[in-house]
mmCIF file of C-alpha atoms in Angstrom:
data_model
loop_
_atom_site.group_PDB
_atom_site.id
_atom_site.type_symbol
_atom_site.label_atom_id
_atom_site.label_comp_id
_atom_site.label_asym_id
_atom_site.label_seq_id
_atom_site.Cartn_x
_atom_site.Cartn_y
_atom_site.Cartn_z
ATOM 1 C CA MET A 1 84.978 -1.703 -100.278
ATOM 2 C CA SER A 2 88.601 -2.503 -101.460
ATOM 3 C CA LEU A 3 90.948 -4.053 -99.102
ATOM 4 C CA PRO A 4 94.700 -2.824 -99.483
ATOM 5 C CA GLN A 5 97.078 -4.843 -101.395
ATOM 6 C CA HIS A 6 99.621 -6.862 -99.292
ATOM 7 C CA THR A 7 103.255 -7.442 -100.720
ATOM 8 C CA ALA A 8 104.552 -10.845 -99.846
ATOM 9 C CA PRO A 9 108.420 -10.853 -98.933
ATOM 10 C CA PRO A 10 110.272 -12.399 -101.727
ATOM 11 C CA ARG A 11 110.709 -16.266 -101.756
ATOM 12 C CA ILE A 12 113.715 -17.648 -100.766
ATOM 13 C CA SER A 13 115.040 -21.241 -100.618
ATOM 14 C CA ALA A 14 114.269 -23.561 -97.707
ATOM 15 C CA ASP A 15 117.910 -24.401 -97.035
ATOM 16 C CA LEU A 16 118.759 -20.629 -96.873
ATOM 17 C CA TYR A 17 115.860 -19.821 -94.215
ATOM 18 C CA VAL A 18 117.025 -23.095 -92.200
ATOM 19 C CA GLU A 19 120.775 -22.103 -92.298
ATOM 20 C CA ILE A 20 119.842 -18.557 -91.005
ATOM 21 C CA GLN A 21 117.687 -20.055 -87.993
ATOM 22 C CA SER A 22 120.567 -22.164 -87.395
ATOM 23 C CA PHE A 23 122.699 -19.417 -87.046
ATOM 24 C CA TYR A 24 120.571 -17.697 -84.531
ATOM 25 C CA ALA A 25 119.975 -21.081 -82.689
ATOM 26 C CA HIS A 26 124.049 -21.241 -82.495
ATOM 27 C CA GLN A 27 124.548 -17.441 -81.705
ATOM 28 C CA MET A 28 122.047 -16.408 -79.044
ATOM 29 C CA PRO A 29 122.853 -19.263 -76.788
ATOM 30 C CA LEU A 30 126.300 -17.951 -76.709
ATOM 31 C CA LEU A 31 125.318 -14.855 -75.153
ATOM 32 C CA GLU A 32 122.767 -16.304 -72.804
ATOM 33 C CA ASP A 33 125.616 -18.707 -71.495
ATOM 34 C CA ARG A 34 127.582 -15.577 -71.094
ATOM 35 C CA LYS A 35 130.395 -16.675 -73.818
ATOM 36 C CA VAL A 36 130.651 -12.874 -74.713
ATOM 37 C CA GLU A 37 133.959 -13.268 -76.774
ATOM 38 C CA GLU A 38 132.355 -16.223 -78.682
ATOM 39 C CA PHE A 39 129.198 -14.363 -79.468
ATOM 40 C CA ALA A 40 131.186 -11.180 -80.466
ATOM 41 C CA HIS A 41 132.796 -13.581 -83.051
ATOM 42 C CA THR A 42 129.559 -14.067 -84.666
ATOM 43 C CA PHE A 43 129.870 -10.567 -85.848
ATOM 44 C CA THR A 44 132.092 -9.392 -88.540
ATOM 45 C CA GLU A 45 135.380 -7.673 -87.355
ATOM 46 C CA ASP A 46 133.862 -4.318 -87.710
ATOM 47 C CA GLY A 47 130.134 -5.365 -86.762
ATOM 48 C CA VAL A 48 127.687 -2.793 -85.568
ATOM 49 C CA TYR A 49 125.140 -3.525 -82.660
ATOM 50 C CA ALA A 50 122.737 -0.563 -82.076
ATOM 51 C CA HIS A 51 119.772 0.353 -80.281
ATOM 52 C CA ALA A 52 117.477 2.633 -82.353
ATOM 53 C CA LYS A 53 115.605 4.725 -79.899
ATOM 54 C CA ASP A 54 118.128 5.588 -77.435
ATOM 55 C CA GLY A 55 120.723 6.010 -79.745
ATOM 56 C CA TRP A 56 123.794 4.007 -78.859
ATOM 57 C CA GLU A 57 125.929 1.709 -81.163
ATOM 58 C CA LEU A 58 128.780 -0.650 -80.426
ATOM 59 C CA VAL A 59 131.443 -0.845 -83.503
ATOM 60 C CA GLY A 60 133.706 -3.707 -83.732
ATOM 61 C CA ARG A 61 134.284 -6.660 -81.857
ATOM 62 C CA GLN A 62 136.280 -5.313 -78.931
ATOM 63 C CA SER A 63 133.695 -2.659 -78.172
ATOM 64 C CA LEU A 64 130.782 -5.527 -78.155
ATOM 65 C CA VAL A 65 132.909 -7.687 -75.932
ATOM 66 C CA SER A 66 133.449 -4.948 -73.288
ATOM 67 C CA GLU A 67 129.910 -3.522 -73.406
ATOM 68 C CA ILE A 68 127.976 -6.663 -73.760
ATOM 69 C CA ARG A 69 130.131 -8.028 -70.810
ATOM 70 C CA ALA A 70 129.201 -5.091 -68.285
ATOM 71 C CA GLY A 71 125.357 -5.324 -69.574
ATOM 72 C CA VAL A 72 125.158 -9.249 -69.050
ATOM 73 C CA SER A 73 126.337 -8.903 -65.608
ATOM 74 C CA HIS A 74 123.380 -6.954 -64.784
ATOM 75 C CA TYR A 75 121.579 -10.338 -65.015
ATOM 76 C CA GLY A 76 123.348 -11.640 -62.000
ATOM 77 C CA VAL A 77 122.412 -15.280 -61.770
ATOM 78 C CA LYS A 78 119.274 -14.986 -63.476
ATOM 79 C CA VAL A 79 118.877 -16.993 -66.802
ATOM 80 C CA PHE A 80 117.878 -15.003 -69.784
ATOM 81 C CA ARG A 81 116.584 -16.377 -73.148
ATOM 82 C CA HIS A 82 115.924 -14.966 -76.613
ATOM 83 C CA TRP A 83 112.770 -15.924 -78.503
ATOM 84 C CA PHE A 84 112.821 -14.972 -82.232
ATOM 85 C CA ASP A 85 109.695 -14.961 -84.746
ATOM 86 C CA LYS A 86 108.532 -14.075 -87.457
ATOM 87 C CA MET A 87 111.671 -14.089 -89.390
ATOM 88 C CA VAL A 88 111.320 -12.366 -92.992
ATOM 89 C CA VAL A 89 114.811 -12.851 -95.202
ATOM 90 C CA ARG A 90 115.546 -10.669 -97.996
ATOM 91 C CA VAL A 91 118.416 -11.478 -100.272
ATOM 92 C CA VAL A 92 120.805 -8.543 -101.198
ATOM 93 C CA ASP A 93 123.050 -10.271 -103.179
ATOM 94 C CA GLY A 94 124.685 -13.817 -103.056
ATOM 95 C CA THR A 95 126.541 -13.389 -99.817
ATOM 96 C CA THR A 96 124.499 -10.466 -98.037
ATOM 97 C CA TYR A 97 121.162 -10.866 -96.343
ATOM 98 C CA ARG A 98 118.692 -8.650 -94.358
ATOM 99 C CA VAL A 99 116.524 -10.220 -91.847
ATOM 100 C CA THR A 100 114.006 -8.898 -89.930
ATOM 101 C CA PHE A 101 112.099 -10.389 -86.806
ATOM 102 C CA ARG A 102 110.564 -9.837 -83.405
ATOM 103 C CA SER A 103 112.306 -10.909 -80.237
ATOM 104 C CA LEU A 104 111.159 -11.301 -76.760
ATOM 105 C CA VAL A 105 113.493 -12.057 -73.805
ATOM 106 C CA SER A 106 112.351 -14.069 -70.832
ATOM 107 C CA VAL A 107 114.346 -13.613 -67.645
ATOM 108 C CA THR A 108 114.298 -16.431 -64.883
ATOM 109 C CA ASP A 109 115.451 -15.899 -61.198
ATOM 110 C CA GLU A 110 116.673 -18.326 -58.802
ATOM 111 C CA SER A 111 113.180 -19.183 -57.775
ATOM 112 C CA GLY A 112 111.851 -19.810 -61.036
ATOM 113 C CA HIS A 113 110.076 -16.733 -61.531
ATOM 114 C CA VAL A 114 109.780 -15.545 -65.130
ATOM 115 C CA THR A 115 109.671 -11.867 -66.187
ATOM 116 C CA PHE A 116 109.803 -10.540 -69.830
ATOM 117 C CA GLU A 117 111.709 -7.696 -71.327
ATOM 118 C CA PRO A 118 109.881 -5.518 -73.700
ATOM 119 C CA SER A 119 109.410 -6.859 -77.139
ATOM 120 C CA ALA A 120 111.533 -5.773 -79.863
ATOM 121 C CA THR A 121 111.995 -5.749 -83.559
ATOM 122 C CA ILE A 122 115.391 -6.715 -84.653
ATOM 123 C CA GLU A 123 117.034 -5.492 -88.297
ATOM 124 C CA ASP A 124 120.182 -7.753 -88.988
ATOM 125 C CA VAL A 125 122.338 -7.884 -91.925
ATOM 126 C CA LEU A 126 124.094 -11.087 -92.230
ATOM 127 C CA VAL A 127 126.964 -11.758 -94.691
ATOM 128 C CA ARG A 128 128.602 -14.715 -95.705
ATOM 129 C CA ARG A 129 132.253 -15.439 -95.252
ATOM 130 C CA GLY A 130 133.434 -18.587 -96.552
ATOM 131 C CA ASP A 131 131.295 -21.074 -95.272
ATOM 132 C CA ARG A 132 129.593 -19.351 -92.364
ATOM 133 C CA LEU A 133 127.263 -16.605 -91.433
ATOM 134 C CA LEU A 134 128.408 -13.220 -89.720
ATOM 135 C CA THR A 135 126.457 -10.426 -88.367
ATOM 136 C CA ARG A 136 127.634 -7.074 -89.939
ATOM 137 C CA SER A 137 124.933 -5.185 -88.284
ATOM 138 C CA ARG A 138 122.019 -5.745 -85.886
ATOM 139 C CA VAL A 139 119.509 -2.730 -85.069
ATOM 140 C CA VAL A 140 117.211 -3.258 -82.092
ATOM 141 C CA ARG A 141 114.101 -1.248 -81.789
ATOM 142 C CA HIS A 142 112.039 -1.882 -78.338
ATOM 143 C CA ASP A 143 108.464 -1.794 -78.637
ATOM 144 C CA ILE A 144 108.223 0.905 -75.952
ATOM 145 C CA PRO A 145 109.540 4.486 -75.805
ATOM 146 C CA ASP A 146 111.230 4.795 -72.856
ATOM 147 C CA PRO A 147 114.682 3.319 -72.516
ATOM 148 C CA ALA A 148 114.220 3.319 -68.816
ATOM 149 C CA GLY A 149 111.821 0.195 -69.282
ATOM 150 C CA TYR A 150 114.594 -2.142 -71.117
ATOM 151 C CA TRP A 151 116.558 -4.625 -69.349
ATOM 152 C CA SER A 152 114.491 -6.722 -67.144
ATOM 153 C CA GLU A 153 112.822 -4.131 -64.943
ATOM 154 C CA ARG A 154 115.660 -1.724 -65.245
ATOM 155 C CA LEU A 155 118.253 -4.541 -63.696
ATOM 156 C CA GLY A 156 118.803 -2.279 -60.749
#
């Protein structure tokens, strides 16, 4: 019996991998700290943030700011944190990178009770502008089929 062939992702430099991890370590706390404008500025001016399964898409920083601000408000005083794992980076060219990873969001209420959002696969395209990285596009694919189950017990 032969096993299926496994194709490993292309090798990248450790420096690039760490740079991309550092980018996310900077980007996501901006959202978690409700610094929505600063978070939006980690996207290109025409950046896209989309949810694949329920079909919505935000295009441009202004759209990101208004819609994400509304979404974040549903958490109230709850603290939410993004946990990224299993990151695969593919170099498209010298300034463009495709990054795929798994994501889990924890939500902690005032009493310390922790719940989790449904896990997701994220597909980003990052671009280099000068000495910094920006997100050109982000596609989120939750691991459950029904959008009603997203967002911290529907945030209600």
